[in-house]
XYZ file of C-alpha atoms in Angstrom:
535
model
C 0.000 0.000 0.000
C 2.867 2.333 0.880
C 4.559 1.502 -2.422
C 1.374 2.357 -4.351
C 1.035 5.658 -2.514
C 4.680 6.481 -3.253
C 4.180 5.611 -6.924
C 1.215 8.053 -7.152
C 3.347 10.815 -5.648
C 6.027 10.168 -8.288
C 3.685 10.353 -11.298
C 3.965 13.299 -13.712
C 0.469 14.856 -14.131
C 1.088 15.260 -17.892
C 2.421 11.871 -19.060
C 1.094 9.933 -16.003
C 4.437 8.096 -15.738
C 7.175 8.202 -13.120
C 9.125 11.470 -13.259
C 12.000 11.662 -15.723
C 14.376 14.554 -14.955
C 11.731 16.324 -12.786
C 11.611 20.150 -12.777
C 9.508 22.543 -10.668
C 7.570 25.742 -11.507
C 7.342 28.737 -9.165
C 3.896 27.582 -8.049
C 5.485 24.405 -6.596
C 4.165 21.797 -9.055
C 6.570 19.278 -10.614
C 6.677 17.792 -14.118
C 9.018 15.892 -16.413
C 11.286 18.396 -18.138
C 10.257 17.165 -21.608
C 6.519 17.162 -20.740
C 6.335 20.713 -19.356
C 8.621 21.918 -22.154
C 6.096 20.732 -24.764
C 3.236 22.438 -22.898
C 5.137 25.738 -22.748
C 5.989 25.433 -26.461
C 2.278 25.315 -27.297
C 1.738 28.443 -25.168
C 4.439 30.424 -26.997
C 2.031 31.512 -29.737
C -0.438 33.110 -27.326
C 2.266 34.521 -25.053
C 0.246 33.469 -21.985
C 1.953 30.824 -19.818
C 0.209 28.921 -17.053
C 0.678 25.857 -14.836
C -1.260 22.814 -16.200
C -2.320 21.901 -12.627
C -3.275 25.111 -10.797
C -3.573 27.395 -13.892
C -1.409 30.089 -12.265
C -0.336 32.477 -15.041
C 3.165 33.837 -15.628
C 4.069 37.058 -17.453
C 7.058 35.396 -19.169
C 8.009 31.833 -19.978
C 8.872 30.371 -16.544
C 12.359 29.159 -15.757
C 12.426 25.398 -15.081
C 14.176 24.590 -11.781
C 15.465 21.026 -11.465
C 14.131 19.180 -8.408
C 17.203 17.145 -7.446
C 15.563 15.561 -4.399
C 12.564 14.341 -6.409
C 14.923 13.155 -9.154
C 16.844 10.932 -6.695
C 13.646 9.541 -5.142
C 12.147 8.682 -8.564
C 15.374 7.061 -9.752
C 15.627 4.940 -6.617
C 11.980 3.933 -6.917
C 12.470 2.787 -10.525
C 15.516 0.700 -9.577
C 13.636 -0.927 -6.699
C 10.608 -1.612 -8.895
C 12.792 -3.167 -11.596
C 14.464 -5.441 -9.050
C 11.073 -6.570 -7.746
C 9.828 -7.295 -11.251
C 12.905 -9.381 -11.999
C 12.362 -11.409 -8.832
C 8.601 -11.900 -9.276
C 8.692 -12.193 -13.110
C 7.826 -15.283 -15.204
C 10.742 -17.694 -15.195
C 11.629 -20.678 -17.358
C 9.868 -23.883 -16.292
C 12.920 -26.041 -17.014
C 15.599 -23.926 -15.314
C 15.317 -25.413 -11.842
C 18.768 -24.534 -10.512
C 18.326 -20.737 -10.779
C 15.443 -18.526 -12.015
C 15.890 -17.465 -15.653
C 13.351 -15.061 -17.269
C 11.084 -16.741 -19.808
C 10.855 -15.314 -23.345
C 8.081 -17.525 -24.767
C 5.415 -19.914 -23.535
C 4.204 -23.159 -25.147
C 0.461 -23.583 -24.987
C 0.674 -27.265 -25.783
C 3.227 -28.067 -23.072
C 1.876 -25.435 -20.717
C 5.471 -24.405 -20.017
C 7.536 -21.222 -20.031
C 10.757 -21.235 -22.048
C 13.981 -19.254 -21.806
C 16.202 -18.672 -24.832
C 18.160 -21.859 -24.226
C 15.168 -24.197 -23.913
C 13.313 -22.394 -26.714
C 16.019 -23.405 -29.204
C 15.661 -27.058 -28.257
C 11.872 -27.023 -28.058
C 9.739 -28.991 -30.530
C 8.792 -27.192 -33.723
C 5.677 -29.303 -34.314
C 2.508 -27.372 -35.290
C 0.652 -28.440 -32.165
C 3.253 -26.678 -30.025
C 1.851 -23.152 -30.272
C 4.215 -20.484 -28.948
C 3.137 -17.118 -27.544
C 4.398 -14.339 -25.319
C 4.950 -15.342 -21.679
C 1.735 -15.181 -19.720
C 0.667 -16.361 -16.290
C -2.930 -16.885 -17.529
C -2.437 -19.947 -19.735
C -5.897 -21.223 -18.803
C -7.422 -18.263 -20.625
C -5.869 -19.540 -23.843
C -7.683 -22.899 -23.594
C -11.287 -23.819 -24.323
C -13.323 -23.839 -21.127
C -15.334 -26.846 -22.388
C -12.769 -29.112 -24.088
C -9.620 -27.798 -22.322
C -7.879 -27.587 -25.673
C -5.902 -24.717 -27.168
C -7.952 -21.949 -28.805
C -6.773 -22.149 -32.421
C -9.734 -20.897 -34.446
C -12.117 -17.947 -34.615
C -15.838 -18.404 -35.337
C -16.879 -15.479 -37.533
C -20.598 -16.162 -37.014
C -20.450 -16.030 -33.210
C -17.360 -13.796 -32.959
C -15.727 -16.261 -30.538
C -12.340 -17.975 -30.177
C -12.789 -21.784 -30.270
C -10.770 -24.982 -30.201
C -10.753 -27.721 -32.838
C -13.352 -29.783 -30.928
C -15.733 -26.836 -30.849
C -15.434 -26.575 -34.622
C -15.833 -30.280 -35.392
C -18.274 -31.542 -32.775
C -19.229 -28.679 -30.533
C -21.793 -25.899 -30.733
C -19.833 -24.173 -33.507
C -19.973 -27.162 -35.857
C -20.696 -26.097 -39.436
C -19.881 -22.451 -38.744
C -17.483 -20.410 -40.833
C -14.162 -20.374 -38.946
C -10.734 -18.855 -39.515
C -7.297 -19.541 -38.134
C -6.702 -17.403 -35.097
C -3.727 -15.528 -36.588
C -5.579 -14.774 -39.850
C -8.653 -13.523 -37.975
C -6.388 -11.431 -35.789
C -4.697 -9.869 -38.818
C -8.070 -9.038 -40.352
C -9.186 -7.372 -37.152
C -5.881 -5.506 -36.920
C -6.353 -4.323 -40.504
C -9.813 -3.036 -39.626
C -8.388 -1.311 -36.567
C -5.619 0.215 -38.664
C -8.243 1.687 -40.995
C -10.120 3.064 -38.014
C -6.838 4.362 -36.617
C -6.024 6.105 -39.891
C -9.454 7.740 -39.926
C -8.982 8.844 -36.330
C -5.538 10.242 -37.182
C -7.017 12.150 -40.132
C -9.858 13.427 -37.972
C -7.415 14.424 -35.244
C -5.268 16.341 -37.764
C -8.352 18.142 -39.024
C -9.319 18.927 -35.446
C -5.812 20.226 -34.721
C -5.964 22.365 -37.850
C -9.366 23.674 -36.796
C -7.981 24.485 -33.352
C -5.064 26.340 -34.949
C -7.486 28.226 -37.178
C -9.711 29.174 -34.235
C -6.687 30.226 -32.205
C -5.596 32.428 -35.104
C -9.091 33.919 -35.281
C -9.004 34.500 -31.544
C -5.609 36.186 -31.831
C -6.855 38.415 -34.640
C -10.002 39.212 -32.654
C -7.867 40.144 -29.657
C -5.612 42.309 -31.818
C -8.615 43.966 -33.420
C -10.242 44.558 -30.032
C -6.988 46.012 -28.704
C -6.717 48.250 -31.756
C -10.306 49.412 -31.422
C -9.822 50.019 -27.695
C -6.718 52.061 -28.464
C -8.588 53.985 -31.156
C -11.527 54.700 -28.824
C -9.155 55.761 -26.055
C -7.345 58.115 -28.416
C -10.693 59.401 -29.690
C -12.018 60.093 -26.201
C -8.712 61.723 -25.230
C -8.922 63.950 -28.291
C -12.561 64.817 -27.552
C -11.723 65.694 -23.932
C -8.811 67.817 -25.103
C -10.980 69.633 -27.635
C -13.758 70.197 -25.102
C -11.221 71.500 -22.566
C -9.724 73.814 -25.186
C -13.175 75.056 -26.158
C -14.070 75.633 -22.510
C -10.846 77.581 -21.891
C -11.370 79.644 -25.023
C -14.977 80.551 -24.165
C -14.190 81.345 -20.537
C -11.251 83.469 -21.623
C -13.432 85.332 -24.119
C -16.153 85.889 -21.517
C -13.551 87.156 -19.037
C -12.040 89.488 -21.652
C -15.419 90.922 -22.598
C -16.348 91.327 -18.939
C -13.148 93.276 -18.211
C -13.581 95.438 -21.296
C -17.204 96.160 -20.425
C -16.282 96.857 -16.800
C -13.596 99.375 -17.799
C -15.999 101.133 -20.162
C -18.705 101.347 -17.525
C -16.213 102.500 -14.891
C -15.090 105.401 -17.133
C -18.720 106.396 -17.775
C -19.542 106.230 -14.049
C -16.509 108.429 -13.314
C -17.719 111.074 -15.838
C -21.199 110.992 -14.383
C -19.849 111.360 -10.841
C -17.946 114.526 -11.914
C -21.100 115.891 -13.553
C -23.124 115.051 -10.460
C -20.700 117.014 -8.265
C -20.859 120.008 -10.657
C -24.648 119.947 -10.614
C -24.666 119.778 -6.825
C -22.387 122.805 -6.672
C -24.695 124.805 -8.987
C -27.747 123.733 -6.964
C -26.176 125.004 -3.749
C -25.349 128.363 -5.411
C -28.908 128.773 -6.674
C -30.277 127.865 -3.237
C -28.051 130.563 -1.715
C -29.381 133.135 -4.222
C -32.930 132.133 -3.453
C -32.317 132.716 0.275
C -30.864 136.233 -0.206
C -32.986 139.074 1.169
C -31.330 141.918 -0.725
C -33.218 142.356 -4.030
C -30.356 144.328 -5.574
C -27.935 141.498 -5.054
C -30.422 138.999 -6.484
C -31.038 141.055 -9.588
C -27.339 141.686 -10.172
C -26.682 137.888 -10.385
C -26.939 136.354 -13.854
C -30.012 134.281 -14.762
C -30.058 130.658 -13.562
C -30.114 129.544 -17.183
C -26.645 131.003 -17.575
C -25.468 128.728 -14.772
C -26.243 125.664 -16.917
C -23.784 124.229 -19.404
C -24.819 125.599 -22.799
C -23.848 122.243 -24.365
C -26.561 120.563 -22.305
C -29.399 122.713 -23.604
C -31.733 120.618 -25.671
C -29.906 117.479 -24.537
C -31.113 114.476 -22.623
C -33.004 115.443 -19.510
C -30.886 113.204 -17.263
C -27.415 112.857 -18.719
C -27.117 115.309 -21.655
C -27.207 114.549 -25.328
C -23.525 113.698 -25.640
C -23.405 111.125 -22.856
C -23.454 107.436 -23.644
C -26.457 105.703 -22.166
C -25.587 103.158 -19.488
C -26.719 99.568 -20.239
C -27.231 96.270 -18.406
C -24.590 94.110 -20.145
C -26.712 93.032 -23.120
C -23.814 93.930 -25.438
C -21.856 90.781 -24.397
C -20.774 89.174 -27.669
C -22.162 85.604 -27.683
C -21.009 84.820 -31.226
C -17.875 83.047 -29.983
C -19.928 81.064 -27.475
C -22.468 80.066 -30.121
C -19.692 79.024 -32.499
C -18.094 76.920 -29.760
C -21.363 75.197 -28.917
C -21.938 74.517 -32.616
C -18.478 72.926 -32.872
C -19.208 70.816 -29.816
C -22.501 69.668 -31.366
C -20.618 68.553 -34.465
C -18.279 66.445 -32.317
C -21.227 64.868 -30.498
C -23.037 64.204 -33.787
C -19.954 62.435 -35.112
C -19.867 60.228 -32.031
C -23.587 59.376 -32.246
C -23.246 58.365 -35.877
C -20.565 55.866 -34.861
C -18.045 57.264 -37.337
C -15.973 60.090 -35.847
C -13.539 61.691 -38.272
C -12.057 65.139 -38.287
C -11.826 66.665 -41.755
C -14.121 66.916 -44.779
C -13.955 64.357 -47.579
C -15.088 66.263 -50.636
C -16.575 63.887 -53.204
C -16.837 65.595 -56.594
C -17.970 63.763 -59.712
C -15.578 63.495 -62.640
C -17.411 64.566 -65.797
C -14.721 62.969 -67.951
C -15.904 59.542 -66.710
C -19.673 60.162 -67.006
C -21.722 58.197 -69.532
C -23.474 60.392 -72.122
C -26.859 59.575 -70.553
C -25.764 60.973 -67.197
C -26.030 64.721 -66.608
C -23.715 66.181 -63.954
C -24.762 69.272 -61.940
C -22.657 72.429 -61.890
C -21.494 71.760 -58.322
C -20.393 68.228 -59.405
C -22.537 66.699 -56.628
C -25.564 65.315 -58.496
C -25.826 62.714 -61.256
C -29.131 62.627 -63.162
C -30.271 60.117 -65.769
C -31.414 61.643 -69.051
C -32.562 60.293 -72.401
C -30.860 63.210 -74.093
C -27.343 62.332 -75.227
C -24.863 64.785 -73.706
C -22.596 64.430 -76.747
C -19.401 64.459 -74.765
C -16.064 63.564 -76.304
C -15.443 59.821 -76.279
C -12.303 59.085 -74.282
C -10.733 56.046 -72.658
C -11.854 57.300 -69.231
C -15.568 57.605 -70.081
C -18.138 54.881 -69.329
C -19.889 54.030 -72.610
C -22.169 51.100 -71.770
C -23.813 51.856 -68.423
C -25.120 55.083 -66.818
C -22.165 55.418 -64.478
C -19.808 58.118 -63.230
C -16.770 58.058 -60.911
C -15.465 60.614 -58.436
C -12.431 62.747 -59.083
C -10.799 61.822 -55.828
C -9.444 58.427 -54.814
C -8.571 57.172 -51.338
C -5.386 55.232 -50.607
C -5.433 55.211 -46.796
C -7.382 56.215 -43.710
C -11.063 56.106 -42.730
C -13.674 57.974 -44.772
C -17.405 58.096 -45.303
C -19.734 59.858 -47.716
C -23.523 60.096 -47.907
C -25.806 59.953 -50.938
C -29.483 60.621 -51.495
C -31.477 58.865 -54.213
C -34.311 60.860 -55.794
C -37.144 59.367 -57.840
C -34.972 56.500 -59.007
C -36.447 53.045 -59.178
C -33.034 51.456 -59.660
C -29.700 52.814 -58.486
C -26.267 51.541 -57.490
C -23.638 53.157 -55.260
C -20.218 51.904 -54.250
C -16.486 52.202 -54.798
C -14.136 50.951 -57.493
C -10.545 50.897 -58.690
C -9.592 53.362 -61.452
C -8.604 50.348 -63.602
C -12.255 49.233 -63.899
C -13.418 48.446 -67.448
C -15.234 51.398 -69.043
C -16.911 49.711 -72.036
C -17.417 45.960 -71.671
C -20.248 44.047 -70.075
C -18.094 43.665 -66.984
C -17.999 47.425 -66.433
C -21.235 47.509 -64.366
C -20.575 48.195 -60.677
C -20.245 44.885 -58.824
C -19.967 42.733 -61.960
C -16.165 42.601 -61.684
C -13.463 42.120 -59.082
C -12.582 45.816 -59.139
C -15.762 47.238 -57.632
C -18.018 46.791 -54.589
C -21.620 47.977 -54.724
C -24.979 48.368 -52.972
C -28.033 47.928 -55.254
C -31.474 49.451 -54.599
C -34.359 47.928 -56.527
C -37.873 46.595 -55.896
C -37.871 48.084 -52.373
C -34.981 45.846 -51.349
C -31.202 46.042 -50.991
C -28.563 43.725 -52.378
C -24.767 43.850 -52.486
C -22.560 42.639 -55.308
C -18.855 42.049 -55.952
C -17.236 40.056 -58.783
C -20.752 39.173 -60.090
C -21.642 37.494 -56.769
C -24.875 38.956 -55.398
C -26.263 38.755 -51.860
C -29.846 39.862 -51.215
C -30.257 41.602 -47.878
C -33.328 41.033 -45.688
C -33.693 44.753 -44.921
C -36.441 46.633 -46.744
C -35.666 50.135 -47.988
C -36.863 52.697 -45.445
C -34.777 55.761 -46.323
C -33.556 57.543 -49.448
C -30.178 58.158 -47.849
C -27.233 55.776 -47.622
C -23.790 56.099 -46.055
C -20.676 54.428 -47.483
C -17.833 53.956 -44.972
C -14.267 52.978 -45.962
C -11.448 51.801 -43.698
C -8.646 51.320 -46.218
C -5.995 49.766 -43.952
C -8.495 47.382 -42.336
C -9.788 46.387 -45.798
C -13.429 47.121 -44.945
C -16.118 48.798 -47.037
C -19.449 49.164 -45.218
C -22.921 50.393 -46.170
C -25.413 51.994 -43.759
C -28.976 53.182 -44.180
C -29.431 56.657 -42.693
C -32.631 55.991 -40.785
C -33.221 56.595 -37.077
C -31.228 54.942 -35.644
C -28.604 54.414 -38.348
C -28.713 50.803 -39.609
C -25.791 48.682 -40.797
C -26.538 46.869 -44.061
C -23.375 45.009 -45.113
C -19.563 45.058 -44.874
C -17.168 43.844 -47.571
C -13.722 42.650 -46.472
C -10.827 42.757 -48.933
C -7.160 43.656 -49.308
C -7.225 46.853 -51.357
C -4.426 47.259 -53.872
C -5.410 50.445 -55.753
C -6.953 53.832 -54.947
C -10.700 53.593 -54.324
C -13.064 56.046 -56.079
C -16.731 56.624 -55.390
C -18.925 55.413 -58.260
C -22.658 55.857 -59.059
C -25.153 54.219 -61.399
C -28.440 56.064 -61.941
C -31.613 55.251 -63.883
C -34.866 57.275 -64.034
C -33.932 59.739 -61.331
C -30.870 61.226 -59.719
C -28.304 60.576 -57.002
C -26.943 63.459 -54.955
C -23.760 63.421 -52.873
C -24.542 65.051 -49.539
C -21.012 65.192 -48.138
C -18.497 63.152 -46.231
C -15.757 63.089 -43.662
C -12.146 61.872 -43.532
C -9.390 61.606 -40.988
C -6.625 61.856 -43.597
C -6.325 61.225 -47.303
C -3.265 61.163 -49.513
C -3.834 63.334 -52.610
C -3.506 61.539 -55.914
């Protein structure tokens, strides 16, 4: 019992065998050096290392510390176990002087043979040799006590010759034991091969899922970094706007205060002058000598001639005092408007900082497409525009491209469809065909498009069409491009904004906006960009 307990303590939890060159992790758990090395190798890709027993995680690949004490105990245990097995092992039946390990057993003689006695043993067919085994009775028929030499295929049982000739298996289809064994081994090998193939597929699937998980983690980290930078930028802009507005309010308050202080000072001087004149007049009115009174000039002469006909209270030349209504709120209003634009960008889910002007290129427009003067609207017309035929112009479908192409960054632009039963919007490479049947947006591998027809949306690329379940509920659509991420998305500008579809690709050329219009018009409403490299 003590030996069994010791053996359990010396088992590696990975290979379930006695430790070989045991090493220890910082958490205190021990493993074979080769076993834990393989586990850590599989964790190299993820960069996250953990103990297979307690799942404690390590920031870096842990250093393996050799457990010398456990190594000595395991080695001594193996030696002791080997000695016991040699003593209690199967020995040759004929070596009576000293025990000699048996290498084969004869089922006919019911004896164990060493190398020496095996060479001199009978080679007759009835002397069936097998690996040494202490359970020779299991290799004999329980009924006839004869060697099991045949296999009954009907009953799937091992039988002796008597069972086949006179026993319950008489008349059954039988095979020699070795042949039946080989057939079963062959069947097992086929099963094994299928299991190996299935295991390889499973391993490949695991690798694929791990790669997807890694990409998802990288994408999440990138998005988290982008959102953090976005929020930091928004906070900085809001703080700057707050400082600017408060500074402007403070400046206007000081300026207004100085102006009012100067006016108050002038009025105080005038008040003192008026008080002095009032006291003089009161003194004249209290005089008893009529001669003195009459010799004084008229009271009208005591007034400032500039005040005659002026304002009753302050004089015509004085500026009227006010209650602060002249505070200039234009800067404040502009700041609040800017802040609203930032918030609107956040609510739309696509926050970018500079305009992305999308202007249509008349040199690419089909002759049945009329372009507005501001280069923002494409209208279908039956009247041929009679433009010069060039290599850049579409000459089979009612299409037109934008002047500008995007080679990096994130951008979006909005369009509005008017009275058009069928329209297509999207983006394309400048190398798109301009004349052939493959020049229609989405019917080639150089364009990605959103189709609007029969009150339903569909998307198309390289002639592969996907019908979307969403019904059309708005005349406005947003196209969003993330060039580096290889994503082109379409949104319906309803309330709230609704995502329709996202294409994923590795873009290799500049991407231009492209429109197809029939029986109506498509107007470009505007767009936004974070940065775009001019072509």
